[in-house]
XYZ file of C-alpha atoms in Angstrom:
738
model
C 0.013 0.018 -0.007
C 1.310 3.440 -0.889
C 1.952 5.487 2.241
C 2.354 8.767 0.350
C 0.028 11.558 1.435
C -2.540 12.086 -1.291
C -4.076 15.116 -2.791
C -7.768 15.939 -3.126
C -7.779 14.392 -6.600
C -9.223 11.182 -5.282
C -11.944 9.872 -7.540
C -13.948 6.657 -7.625
C -13.555 4.703 -10.752
C -16.389 2.385 -11.420
C -14.609 0.470 -14.111
C -15.158 -3.024 -15.303
C -12.849 -5.166 -13.254
C -10.538 -8.115 -13.852
C -9.871 -11.033 -11.541
C -6.309 -12.146 -11.696
C -6.695 -15.796 -11.083
C -6.233 -19.215 -12.505
C -9.487 -20.138 -14.275
C -9.784 -22.960 -11.725
C -9.223 -20.855 -8.687
C -10.450 -17.307 -8.076
C -7.960 -14.843 -6.534
C -8.219 -14.858 -2.771
C -9.956 -18.233 -2.816
C -8.956 -21.786 -3.425
C -10.620 -24.553 -5.425
C -10.834 -27.232 -2.737
C -13.946 -29.251 -3.575
C -14.221 -30.268 0.034
C -14.126 -26.749 1.395
C -17.339 -25.419 2.913
C -16.286 -21.803 2.567
C -13.813 -19.879 0.386
C -10.545 -18.811 1.929
C -10.091 -15.079 1.818
C -13.729 -14.460 0.844
C -15.349 -14.927 4.175
C -17.489 -17.818 5.377
C -20.490 -19.418 3.871
C -22.977 -20.285 6.643
C -24.664 -23.648 5.895
C -28.165 -23.510 7.166
C -29.308 -26.859 5.884
C -31.397 -25.742 2.877
C -29.497 -22.668 1.817
C -25.958 -21.341 1.803
C -25.673 -17.842 3.261
C -22.809 -15.531 2.620
C -21.340 -14.191 5.844
C -21.168 -10.454 6.288
C -17.422 -10.645 6.824
C -17.433 -10.795 2.991
C -18.246 -7.050 3.003
C -15.462 -4.781 1.957
C -15.258 -1.080 2.701
C -15.067 1.454 -0.092
C -11.577 1.898 -1.415
C -11.439 5.385 0.123
C -12.374 4.005 3.487
C -9.946 1.119 3.135
C -6.976 3.239 2.198
C -7.657 6.322 4.248
C -7.970 4.362 7.458
C -5.092 2.016 7.017
C -2.169 4.344 6.280
C -0.794 7.010 8.605
C -0.597 10.312 6.796
C -3.611 9.620 4.618
C -6.486 12.060 4.459
C -9.900 10.616 5.180
C -12.261 11.488 2.397
C -15.181 9.234 3.036
C -16.854 10.862 6.019
C -16.310 9.096 9.283
C -14.162 6.035 9.603
C -16.939 3.633 10.516
C -17.376 0.540 8.456
C -20.669 0.268 6.728
C -22.138 -3.189 7.339
C -24.937 -5.004 5.542
C -28.490 -3.728 6.079
C -30.165 -5.477 8.955
C -33.417 -7.188 8.174
C -36.195 -5.208 9.681
C -34.153 -1.940 9.692
C -36.663 0.772 8.916
C -33.810 3.005 7.813
C -33.629 1.381 4.453
C -30.640 1.611 2.187
C -28.629 4.777 2.680
C -26.647 4.269 -0.440
C -23.534 3.138 1.434
C -24.128 -0.521 1.073
C -20.928 -2.295 0.321
C -20.310 -4.824 -2.467
C -19.223 -8.284 -1.421
C -15.825 -9.670 -2.097
C -17.378 -11.888 -4.777
C -18.892 -8.853 -6.436
C -15.430 -7.301 -6.523
C -13.400 -10.360 -7.427
C -15.708 -12.603 -9.462
C -18.823 -10.613 -10.112
C -17.092 -8.956 -13.063
C -15.736 -12.203 -14.430
C -17.036 -11.334 -17.910
C -14.134 -8.896 -18.133
C -11.741 -11.091 -16.269
C -8.988 -13.421 -17.161
C -10.894 -16.531 -17.401
C -13.954 -15.223 -19.188
C -12.578 -12.865 -21.712
C -14.253 -9.713 -22.989
C -14.618 -6.298 -21.430
C -17.267 -3.698 -21.132
C -16.650 -0.071 -22.023
C -17.826 2.448 -19.582
C -19.896 5.200 -21.177
C -22.676 7.645 -20.391
C -25.089 5.166 -22.042
C -23.757 2.474 -19.653
C -24.336 4.839 -16.797
C -27.943 5.384 -17.705
C -28.321 1.632 -18.084
C -26.896 1.105 -14.621
C -29.332 3.654 -13.231
C -32.274 1.714 -14.652
C -30.861 -1.483 -13.199
C -30.465 0.185 -9.786
C -34.117 1.329 -9.838
C -35.110 -2.249 -10.580
C -32.838 -3.540 -7.775
C -34.336 -1.043 -5.294
C -37.782 -2.328 -6.125
C -36.546 -5.867 -5.514
C -35.043 -4.778 -2.209
C -38.281 -3.323 -1.001
C -40.110 -6.476 -2.066
C -37.587 -8.616 -0.307
C -37.834 -6.480 2.786
C -41.440 -7.426 3.017
C -41.052 -11.100 2.115
C -37.781 -12.174 3.678
C -38.614 -11.570 7.333
C -41.696 -13.787 6.847
C -39.479 -16.477 5.318
C -37.048 -16.291 8.171
C -39.804 -16.738 10.770
C -41.317 -19.757 9.043
C -40.096 -22.950 10.751
C -38.209 -25.491 8.760
C -38.279 -29.252 9.170
C -36.690 -30.349 12.453
C -33.866 -32.669 11.608
C -33.912 -34.216 15.053
C -31.173 -32.218 16.796
C -30.614 -32.911 20.447
C -32.263 -30.168 22.458
C -31.988 -31.511 25.973
C -30.456 -29.148 28.587
C -28.021 -30.956 30.822
C -24.488 -29.774 31.143
C -22.667 -32.087 28.833
C -21.560 -31.518 25.242
C -24.261 -32.469 22.824
C -26.979 -30.728 24.841
C -27.830 -27.489 26.439
C -27.434 -25.142 23.490
C -30.482 -26.185 21.593
C -30.824 -26.080 17.897
C -30.764 -22.269 17.500
C -30.570 -20.197 14.426
C -26.887 -20.924 14.053
C -26.900 -24.687 14.138
C -25.439 -26.790 11.402
C -28.184 -29.412 11.635
C -30.478 -27.468 9.266
C -33.161 -26.981 11.882
C -34.384 -23.573 13.126
C -37.241 -24.904 15.294
C -37.187 -22.949 18.502
C -37.776 -25.456 21.311
C -39.000 -24.027 24.625
C -35.912 -23.274 26.734
C -36.005 -23.817 30.473
C -36.106 -20.670 32.518
C -34.282 -20.317 35.799
C -36.379 -18.716 38.539
C -33.654 -18.349 41.165
C -30.147 -16.940 40.764
C -27.145 -19.190 41.177
C -24.904 -18.524 44.206
C -22.083 -16.383 42.851
C -19.454 -18.160 45.077
C -20.488 -21.552 43.594
C -20.106 -20.222 40.061
C -16.645 -18.859 40.853
C -15.644 -22.118 42.558
C -16.875 -24.107 39.506
C -14.889 -21.822 37.092
C -11.770 -22.113 39.172
C -12.188 -25.898 39.465
C -12.047 -26.239 35.705
C -9.468 -23.457 35.306
C -11.771 -21.378 33.221
C -10.160 -18.185 34.454
C -7.582 -17.127 37.087
C -8.508 -16.390 40.668
C -7.035 -12.914 40.234
C -9.412 -12.044 37.420
C -12.416 -13.605 39.129
C -11.825 -11.615 42.309
C -11.512 -8.219 40.502
C -14.956 -6.576 40.180
C -13.731 -4.498 37.222
C -12.540 -7.486 35.174
C -14.498 -8.980 32.288
C -14.180 -12.347 33.958
C -15.807 -11.114 37.223
C -18.617 -9.389 35.299
C -19.239 -12.432 33.158
C -19.385 -14.670 36.249
C -21.693 -12.196 37.933
C -23.982 -12.128 34.906
C -24.280 -15.844 34.525
C -24.965 -16.284 38.253
C -27.403 -13.513 38.883
C -28.802 -12.136 35.617
C -28.901 -15.011 33.157
C -32.228 -16.772 33.478
C -31.499 -19.676 31.157
C -31.479 -22.942 33.109
C -28.159 -24.579 32.427
C -26.305 -26.942 34.723
C -22.735 -26.534 35.895
C -22.065 -30.312 35.794
C -19.807 -32.044 33.298
C -16.257 -31.987 32.159
C -14.993 -28.489 31.526
C -13.969 -29.422 27.994
C -17.530 -30.424 27.275
C -19.471 -27.876 29.246
C -21.933 -25.536 27.772
C -21.737 -23.597 30.987
C -18.005 -22.819 30.435
C -18.660 -22.024 26.781
C -21.434 -19.597 27.678
C -19.202 -17.985 30.285
C -16.355 -17.637 27.706
C -18.595 -15.797 25.313
C -19.810 -13.511 28.111
C -16.149 -12.755 28.948
C -15.474 -11.904 25.279
C -18.562 -9.597 25.355
C -17.328 -7.619 28.415
C -13.673 -7.607 27.330
C -14.433 -6.088 23.969
C -16.879 -3.413 25.121
C -20.036 -5.340 24.278
C -22.279 -2.595 25.504
C -21.013 -0.326 22.706
C -20.994 -2.883 19.929
C -22.600 -1.611 16.707
C -24.915 -4.536 16.894
C -25.611 -6.505 20.046
C -26.135 -9.845 18.168
C -28.550 -10.964 20.928
C -25.591 -11.592 23.239
C -26.445 -12.284 26.845
C -30.031 -13.043 26.024
C -31.645 -15.906 28.077
C -31.438 -18.333 25.177
C -28.968 -20.772 23.693
C -25.703 -19.239 22.556
C -26.519 -20.651 19.102
C -29.113 -17.844 18.976
C -26.640 -15.188 19.857
C -26.589 -13.743 16.332
C -28.412 -11.384 14.036
C -29.352 -11.668 10.405
C -28.609 -9.065 7.746
C -29.394 -8.454 4.170
C -26.432 -7.758 1.830
C -26.394 -5.535 -1.196
C -26.615 -8.697 -3.314
C -29.849 -9.586 -1.457
C -28.287 -12.481 0.444
C -29.260 -13.230 4.013
C -26.183 -13.465 6.308
C -25.807 -14.198 9.946
C -23.223 -12.697 12.267
C -22.254 -13.476 15.814
C -22.483 -17.156 16.711
C -23.493 -18.114 13.177
C -22.997 -21.769 13.257
C -23.222 -24.583 15.846
C -22.590 -28.286 15.704
C -25.466 -30.781 15.584
C -25.082 -31.178 19.338
C -25.053 -27.441 19.965
C -21.381 -26.446 20.418
C -20.353 -23.209 18.798
C -18.443 -23.984 15.511
C -18.244 -20.684 13.721
C -18.010 -17.188 15.165
C -17.740 -13.763 13.558
C -18.099 -10.135 14.694
C -16.644 -8.106 11.813
C -17.073 -4.354 11.636
C -18.851 -4.269 14.947
C -16.927 -1.657 16.961
C -15.148 -4.102 19.258
C -12.760 -2.434 21.656
C -10.332 -3.602 24.350
C -8.490 -6.921 23.944
C -9.320 -10.500 23.066
C -9.535 -12.485 26.329
C -7.695 -15.690 26.884
C -10.943 -17.445 27.723
C -11.733 -17.940 24.059
C -9.709 -21.152 24.400
C -12.892 -22.706 25.810
C -14.565 -22.390 22.418
C -12.887 -25.651 21.558
C -15.219 -26.662 18.700
C -14.751 -23.382 16.731
C -13.196 -23.873 13.307
C -13.721 -20.282 12.092
C -12.993 -17.132 14.162
C -13.567 -13.808 12.408
C -13.033 -10.387 14.052
C -11.744 -8.223 11.227
C -12.420 -4.479 10.777
C -12.529 -3.636 14.442
C -9.982 -0.808 14.542
C -10.098 -0.332 18.380
C -9.427 -3.975 19.108
C -5.906 -3.943 20.590
C -3.328 -5.964 22.408
C -1.496 -9.181 21.502
C -2.894 -12.407 20.158
C -3.900 -14.260 23.334
C -2.243 -17.573 24.114
C -5.687 -19.058 24.505
C -6.404 -18.550 20.753
C -3.590 -20.943 19.833
C -5.276 -23.631 21.971
C -8.278 -23.658 19.617
C -6.774 -26.581 17.822
C -9.681 -27.092 15.423
C -9.320 -23.669 13.810
C -9.278 -23.623 10.051
C -9.937 -19.939 9.385
C -8.574 -17.208 11.608
C -9.088 -13.598 10.520
C -8.335 -10.629 12.787
C -7.348 -8.289 10.001
C -7.733 -4.477 10.060
C -7.559 -4.156 13.844
C -4.847 -2.668 16.042
C -3.243 -5.866 17.377
C 0.304 -5.284 18.531
C 3.282 -7.337 19.787
C 4.681 -10.324 17.864
C 3.225 -13.613 16.698
C 3.270 -16.284 19.488
C 5.426 -19.332 18.777
C 2.464 -21.534 19.626
C 0.715 -20.354 16.509
C 2.241 -23.257 14.664
C 0.196 -25.599 16.822
C -2.867 -24.582 14.728
C -2.043 -27.329 12.163
C -5.569 -27.350 10.659
C -5.387 -23.729 9.572
C -6.164 -23.133 5.928
C -6.426 -19.323 6.104
C -4.590 -16.936 8.434
C -5.443 -13.248 8.139
C -3.653 -10.671 10.278
C -3.384 -7.846 7.716
C -3.285 -4.185 8.676
C -2.394 -4.416 12.320
C 0.528 -3.106 14.326
C 2.431 -6.336 14.723
C 6.168 -6.705 14.596
C 8.877 -9.319 14.773
C 9.731 -12.389 12.768
C 7.530 -15.253 11.542
C 7.900 -17.996 14.191
C 6.192 -20.910 12.627
C 8.207 -23.264 10.474
C 5.333 -25.279 8.954
C 1.608 -25.030 8.738
C 0.951 -27.962 6.508
C -2.611 -27.101 5.494
C -2.265 -23.380 5.098
C -3.601 -22.196 1.776
C -3.722 -18.437 2.371
C -1.376 -16.278 4.496
C -2.158 -12.573 4.892
C 0.380 -10.690 6.987
C 0.535 -7.488 4.908
C 0.587 -3.981 6.304
C 2.373 -4.650 9.585
C 5.921 -4.290 10.796
C 7.160 -7.833 10.336
C 10.786 -8.350 9.355
C 13.293 -11.087 8.641
C 14.896 -12.668 5.593
C 12.277 -13.620 3.058
C 14.287 -16.760 2.176
C 13.317 -18.201 5.507
C 9.944 -19.048 3.859
C 11.694 -21.673 1.707
C 10.284 -25.041 2.687
C 7.491 -23.631 4.795
C 3.780 -24.172 4.143
C 3.880 -26.678 1.274
C 0.195 -26.073 0.221
C 0.297 -22.282 0.185
C -1.521 -20.659 -2.724
C -1.954 -17.014 -1.637
C 0.915 -15.170 -0.003
C 0.503 -11.515 0.909
C 3.502 -9.992 2.736
C 3.394 -6.472 1.324
C 4.099 -3.327 3.311
C 6.377 -4.886 5.923
C 10.160 -4.840 6.539
C 11.196 -8.126 4.983
C 14.753 -8.156 3.614
C 17.004 -10.455 1.549
C 17.518 -11.363 -2.050
C 14.998 -13.460 -3.934
C 16.972 -16.514 -4.843
C 16.070 -19.066 -7.442
C 15.540 -21.857 -4.915
C 12.831 -19.863 -3.121
C 11.105 -19.006 -6.409
C 11.187 -22.602 -7.514
C 9.619 -23.698 -4.227
C 6.866 -21.123 -4.417
C 6.268 -21.759 -8.097
C 4.916 -25.210 -7.311
C 1.790 -23.992 -5.442
C 1.687 -20.234 -4.980
C -0.685 -18.384 -7.308
C -0.647 -14.843 -5.818
C 2.709 -13.563 -4.627
C 2.768 -10.026 -3.188
C 6.090 -8.892 -1.627
C 5.706 -5.186 -2.578
C 6.887 -2.309 -0.372
C 9.460 -4.210 1.567
C 13.265 -3.924 1.555
C 14.199 -6.722 -0.815
C 17.373 -6.229 -2.846
C 19.479 -7.855 -5.460
C 18.526 -8.866 -9.021
C 15.336 -10.514 -10.161
C 15.768 -14.250 -10.172
C 16.240 -15.738 -13.691
C 13.416 -18.247 -13.128
C 10.854 -15.688 -12.115
C 8.799 -16.360 -15.247
C 9.357 -20.165 -15.374
C 6.717 -21.644 -17.753
C 5.828 -24.300 -15.176
C 5.094 -21.726 -12.483
C 1.573 -21.468 -11.123
C 1.895 -17.766 -10.231
C -0.751 -15.526 -11.807
C 0.115 -12.460 -9.634
C 3.688 -11.260 -8.987
C 3.869 -7.943 -7.224
C 7.402 -6.823 -6.328
C 7.071 -3.105 -6.591
C 8.466 -0.694 -4.044
C 11.640 -2.589 -3.173
C 15.325 -2.163 -3.933
C 15.608 -4.625 -6.826
C 18.380 -4.114 -9.353
C 19.597 -5.839 -12.489
C 17.564 -6.531 -15.611
C 14.269 -8.024 -16.441
C 14.967 -11.746 -17.154
C 14.580 -12.948 -20.674
C 12.146 -15.844 -21.398
C 12.702 -18.814 -23.634
C 9.247 -20.394 -23.385
C 5.708 -19.135 -23.045
C 4.333 -18.508 -19.576
C 0.570 -18.972 -19.752
C -0.250 -18.358 -16.064
C 1.047 -14.916 -15.250
C -1.549 -12.164 -15.555
C -0.391 -9.404 -13.185
C 3.206 -8.220 -13.077
C 4.218 -5.108 -11.008
C 7.886 -4.158 -10.891
C 7.562 -0.387 -10.594
C 9.521 1.736 -8.142
C 12.711 -0.280 -8.087
C 16.172 0.252 -9.654
C 15.871 -2.119 -12.577
C 18.131 -1.265 -15.473
C 18.767 -2.314 -19.011
C 16.364 -2.974 -21.834
C 12.873 -4.420 -21.768
C 13.510 -7.859 -23.267
C 11.889 -8.546 -26.615
C 10.759 -11.902 -25.120
C 8.308 -10.011 -22.837
C 5.622 -11.250 -25.295
C 6.169 -14.738 -23.902
C 3.840 -13.649 -21.057
C 0.931 -14.384 -23.356
C -1.910 -13.923 -20.848
C -0.571 -10.782 -19.179
C -3.332 -8.284 -18.250
C -1.377 -5.847 -16.071
C 2.176 -4.675 -16.597
C 3.724 -1.886 -14.506
C 7.412 -1.190 -14.968
C 7.261 2.554 -14.160
C 9.839 4.441 -12.166
C 12.829 2.339 -12.896
C 16.022 3.015 -14.931
C 15.107 1.156 -18.092
C 16.718 2.366 -21.346
C 16.371 1.895 -25.088
C 13.000 1.602 -26.770
C 9.895 -0.275 -25.773
C 10.059 -3.411 -27.918
C 7.483 -3.841 -30.716
C 6.882 -7.420 -29.602
C 4.618 -6.044 -26.900
C 1.982 -5.808 -29.658
C 1.521 -9.520 -29.028
C 0.310 -8.846 -25.513
C -3.214 -8.457 -26.887
C -4.937 -9.068 -23.530
C -3.258 -6.129 -21.745
C -5.642 -3.934 -19.754
C -3.057 -1.864 -17.848
C 0.273 -0.668 -19.215
C 2.438 1.677 -17.208
C 5.948 2.562 -18.456
C 6.272 6.003 -16.860
C 9.485 7.659 -15.642
C 12.207 5.637 -17.242
C 15.122 6.623 -19.402
C 13.941 5.480 -22.776
C 15.430 6.756 -26.037
C 13.571 9.828 -27.426
C 11.075 8.929 -30.099
C 7.517 8.951 -31.301
C 4.757 7.181 -29.419
C 5.251 3.437 -30.242
C 2.777 2.374 -32.918
C 2.347 -1.075 -31.447
C 0.218 0.506 -28.716
C -2.525 0.930 -31.361
C -3.076 -2.841 -31.421
C -3.638 -3.050 -27.579
C -7.301 -2.248 -27.939
C -8.285 -3.699 -24.608
C -6.211 -1.218 -22.633
C -8.064 0.576 -19.853
C -5.016 2.439 -18.435
C -2.127 3.753 -20.484
C 0.502 5.723 -18.612
C 3.596 6.842 -20.570
C 4.466 9.855 -18.471
C 8.076 11.058 -18.712
C 8.946 8.555 -21.522
C 10.834 11.018 -23.808
C 8.049 10.864 -26.403
C 7.913 13.558 -29.115
C 5.989 14.340 -32.240
C 2.208 14.564 -32.358
C -0.303 12.549 -30.441
C -1.273 9.890 -33.059
C -4.770 9.786 -34.416
C -4.951 6.058 -33.685
C -5.273 6.933 -30.008
C -8.966 7.067 -30.728
C -8.946 3.324 -31.463
C -8.233 2.567 -27.783
C -11.899 2.901 -26.949
C -11.655 1.002 -23.628
C -9.341 3.602 -22.089
C -10.263 5.050 -18.747
C -6.893 6.682 -18.003
C -4.587 8.233 -20.565
C -1.481 9.720 -19.069
C 0.986 11.356 -21.476
C 2.140 13.994 -19.004
C 5.716 15.422 -19.101
C 6.726 14.489 -22.666
C 7.525 16.589 -25.769
C 4.307 16.150 -27.742
C 3.532 19.051 -30.082
C 0.758 20.014 -32.468
C -2.964 19.871 -31.789
C -4.879 17.311 -29.737
C -6.389 14.970 -32.290
C -10.175 15.051 -32.670
C -10.170 11.208 -32.478
C -9.732 11.560 -28.780
C -13.482 12.057 -28.652
C -13.849 8.384 -29.321
C -12.610 7.630 -25.786
C -16.117 7.875 -24.252
C -15.219 5.987 -21.125
C -12.231 8.185 -20.237
C -12.043 9.197 -16.604
C -8.578 10.676 -16.353
C -6.784 12.614 -19.092
C -3.304 13.918 -18.279
C -1.819 15.913 -21.219
C -0.079 18.531 -19.101
C 3.610 19.541 -19.458
C 3.973 19.125 -23.207
C 4.138 21.521 -26.194
C 0.589 21.060 -27.488
C -0.932 23.868 -29.560
C -4.251 25.013 -30.888
C -7.730 24.766 -29.437
C -9.386 21.793 -27.846
C -11.229 19.784 -30.492
C -15.012 19.944 -30.422
C -15.149 16.191 -29.870
C -13.809 16.772 -26.333
C -17.489 17.500 -25.539
C -18.107 13.779 -25.810
C -15.928 12.833 -22.877
C -18.797 13.078 -20.366
C -17.212 10.704 -17.773
C -14.150 12.902 -17.203
C -13.177 13.404 -13.617
C -9.628 14.685 -13.871
C -8.335 16.621 -16.903
C -4.926 18.334 -16.896
C -3.910 20.593 -19.824
C -1.597 23.071 -18.098
C 1.934 23.921 -19.220
C 1.137 23.677 -22.960
C 0.629 26.262 -25.713
C -3.105 25.632 -26.052
C -5.513 28.520 -26.649
C -9.243 29.145 -26.932
C -11.881 28.423 -24.348
C -12.362 25.503 -21.902
C -15.634 26.801 -20.531
C -17.669 24.045 -22.045
C -16.301 21.921 -19.141
C -18.269 24.192 -16.838
C -21.555 22.638 -18.028
C -22.371 20.345 -15.093
C -25.066 18.551 -17.039
C -22.512 17.524 -19.629
C -19.598 16.981 -17.207
C -21.243 16.087 -13.891
C -18.281 14.257 -12.434
C -15.320 16.459 -13.141
C -13.408 17.348 -9.979
C -10.020 18.619 -11.205
C -9.499 20.742 -14.273
C -6.096 22.369 -14.857
C -5.210 24.794 -17.646
C -3.033 27.888 -18.347
C -5.889 30.204 -17.391
C -4.218 32.242 -14.725
C -2.033 35.331 -14.423
C -2.287 38.596 -16.318
C -1.996 36.979 -19.724
C -3.803 33.636 -19.640
C -3.560 31.460 -22.711
C -7.022 29.989 -22.339
C -10.427 30.957 -20.841
C -11.647 28.665 -18.174
C -13.962 30.032 -15.476
C -14.424 26.707 -13.709
C -10.827 25.437 -13.725
C -9.831 24.239 -10.332
C -6.105 24.930 -11.154
C -5.434 28.079 -13.169
C -1.785 28.303 -13.969
C 0.040 31.490 -14.917
C 1.846 30.517 -18.129
C 4.970 32.317 -16.727
C 4.949 30.411 -13.488
C 6.977 27.196 -13.647
C 6.058 26.218 -10.133
C 2.339 25.974 -10.830
C 0.882 22.442 -10.568
C 4.233 20.721 -10.325
C 3.065 17.590 -8.641
C 4.393 14.354 -10.120
C 0.879 12.961 -10.608
C 1.944 9.308 -10.342
C -1.134 7.163 -9.851
C -0.845 5.521 -6.460
C -3.069 3.276 -4.410
C -1.907 0.290 -6.370
C -4.196 -2.671 -7.042
C -4.240 -4.868 -3.947
C -5.379 -8.314 -3.055
C -8.455 -7.113 -1.157
C -9.906 -5.945 -4.439
C -8.670 -8.812 -6.639
C -5.704 -6.684 -7.853
C -8.036 -4.274 -9.514
C -7.867 -0.485 -9.247
C -11.150 1.002 -8.117
C -9.955 4.432 -7.199
C -7.392 6.795 -8.447
C -5.253 9.070 -6.274
C -2.003 10.917 -7.067
C 1.081 11.362 -4.966
C 2.029 14.754 -3.589
C 5.607 14.403 -4.579
C 6.922 17.527 -6.186
C 8.851 17.466 -9.474
C 12.416 18.331 -8.742
C 13.360 21.742 -9.943
C 16.119 20.389 -12.209
C 13.603 18.195 -14.002
C 11.120 20.937 -14.808
C 10.565 22.312 -18.223
C 11.778 25.881 -18.770
């Protein structure tokens, strides 16, 4: 993630998106036929007759995600609260801030993705079409709001779950809404008419080592409060008998401790916690933007009643995770992500939950280092600790079943080569934005190439040359992101075709030499970013064979001066073309109008001359147009009126003339937020009443930001860019045009 402070030029980009994944395995997920829920995409709650998509699937907007994760970022999306799915029965309705699910981001646009082929071109006609679709969807939402609550209340067939209420496992928790047995029949639950003696409750908890005597004797502790609640306020009849490892009483107590330890009274949703009912009913149901019913809280129990899946994402949890969660010994999925005020270390008790398969505490404020005992969780398939404040090295040597490891955006360090031989089934490895060091050696790449599909080591401190086998034709990698390191040397040449790789990001390194002509061996490449390196020569014409390219960034290198490469005209699927500071000269070619899928065209800081071609009006889906800092002349072509989706348009530091006032028509250009032209000073070159940046033609310091697109595509959004922001780096004085 780019930690550069951003300007106010942030704009949403509702582009058609690509999923960078093997056709047999979607990015962020794995294609295990036996898996009940996708790794990295949240949990699917099995309710017998229907599969529901857990609300942990909900992602924040890109602005929220970025602005809240990086120090120095400006928050542009209102408050920093996460917007969760609409609760069923909420009279407030849809406030327009409903979030798309991960599937909607990663696979919902598969028609434009790698495996499906084809793209859609964003245009004003498309926008009107989407508006009609939204009206239809709103009508469906209102209809569902009336029908779905009735459906939820209707009983299903009882599959014969055990609903007795003694103190042993297999009883006492009832069937509940969260049970895996498919039944939602609410059996009458016994009500306790007299409180339990508090001393007896404490004695029982101490007998089975549920908590320490110190905690249970401190009236301010979550443990004391939970014991007090279960003794004197809880009216559900539940016995204290039975082995502690098979006690519903201990399990109920542990959940109450979690409630008090994480500020349950101020949770965003109470999830029916501490109600006098089975803990399998301690949940709430919500309606997602894709009209799926999801359940959060205790959203799944075993046939016998023990809690098996637990999730409180985006629920304003505070404080720390208590050690008592170790008593949730049947839980295989534990989800607490997007609780920014959840602090402290990972408790030792969590590593005693030996049945865990999915652990996700991402986007919180956990600190300290990873406990050595984490490697005891041998059943883990997905471990998510992204975007916390954790430090230290990676202590576990082997997690044999791990498929997805997300440790990005922390302060971890150590030699990356220590991963060699670890986690033999790993498919998705996200280590970006940490302090990992070392040189990528060929042995490590060979090991990862056997299983790893997504490899993100960006924004670390890796050095040395790129390994020669990085593009091995047998590799399974479809994402390689190494940007923002200290890599040197040259881009390796390729002898054979690589059919897997789709996303390659090498920008912001110190890579030298020529772009190899064999770059076209990456036949399925969709995204290529080699900007901000020290590459020389010319961009090879063989790149015309990369016909699937959607994103091409070659900015800020040391290429030989010349015309804009004609092979670009054959890359008709391009959505982003950035050739800033590429020593380009001559006129902007008329074939630029053939790239009708473009949404970003960045030709800033070159030596283009002559008029802007009228064919640019063919780029109806263009959001961002950067033509500043060239030698362009004449008036803007009338066809510029057709670019109704423009949000950012930079024309300053040219020799253009005439009027730009047609941009001021908000009906024609409703989304434009930044418009720069030489319309300032005592002798402006153009007329532009609504320009947000009016440069004096004689002022070389006006609008001298680098304007490099940051907020790189990241795994959370399937390596797609959904928003543009620009760095606030200032062009060095010695590099400015006279």
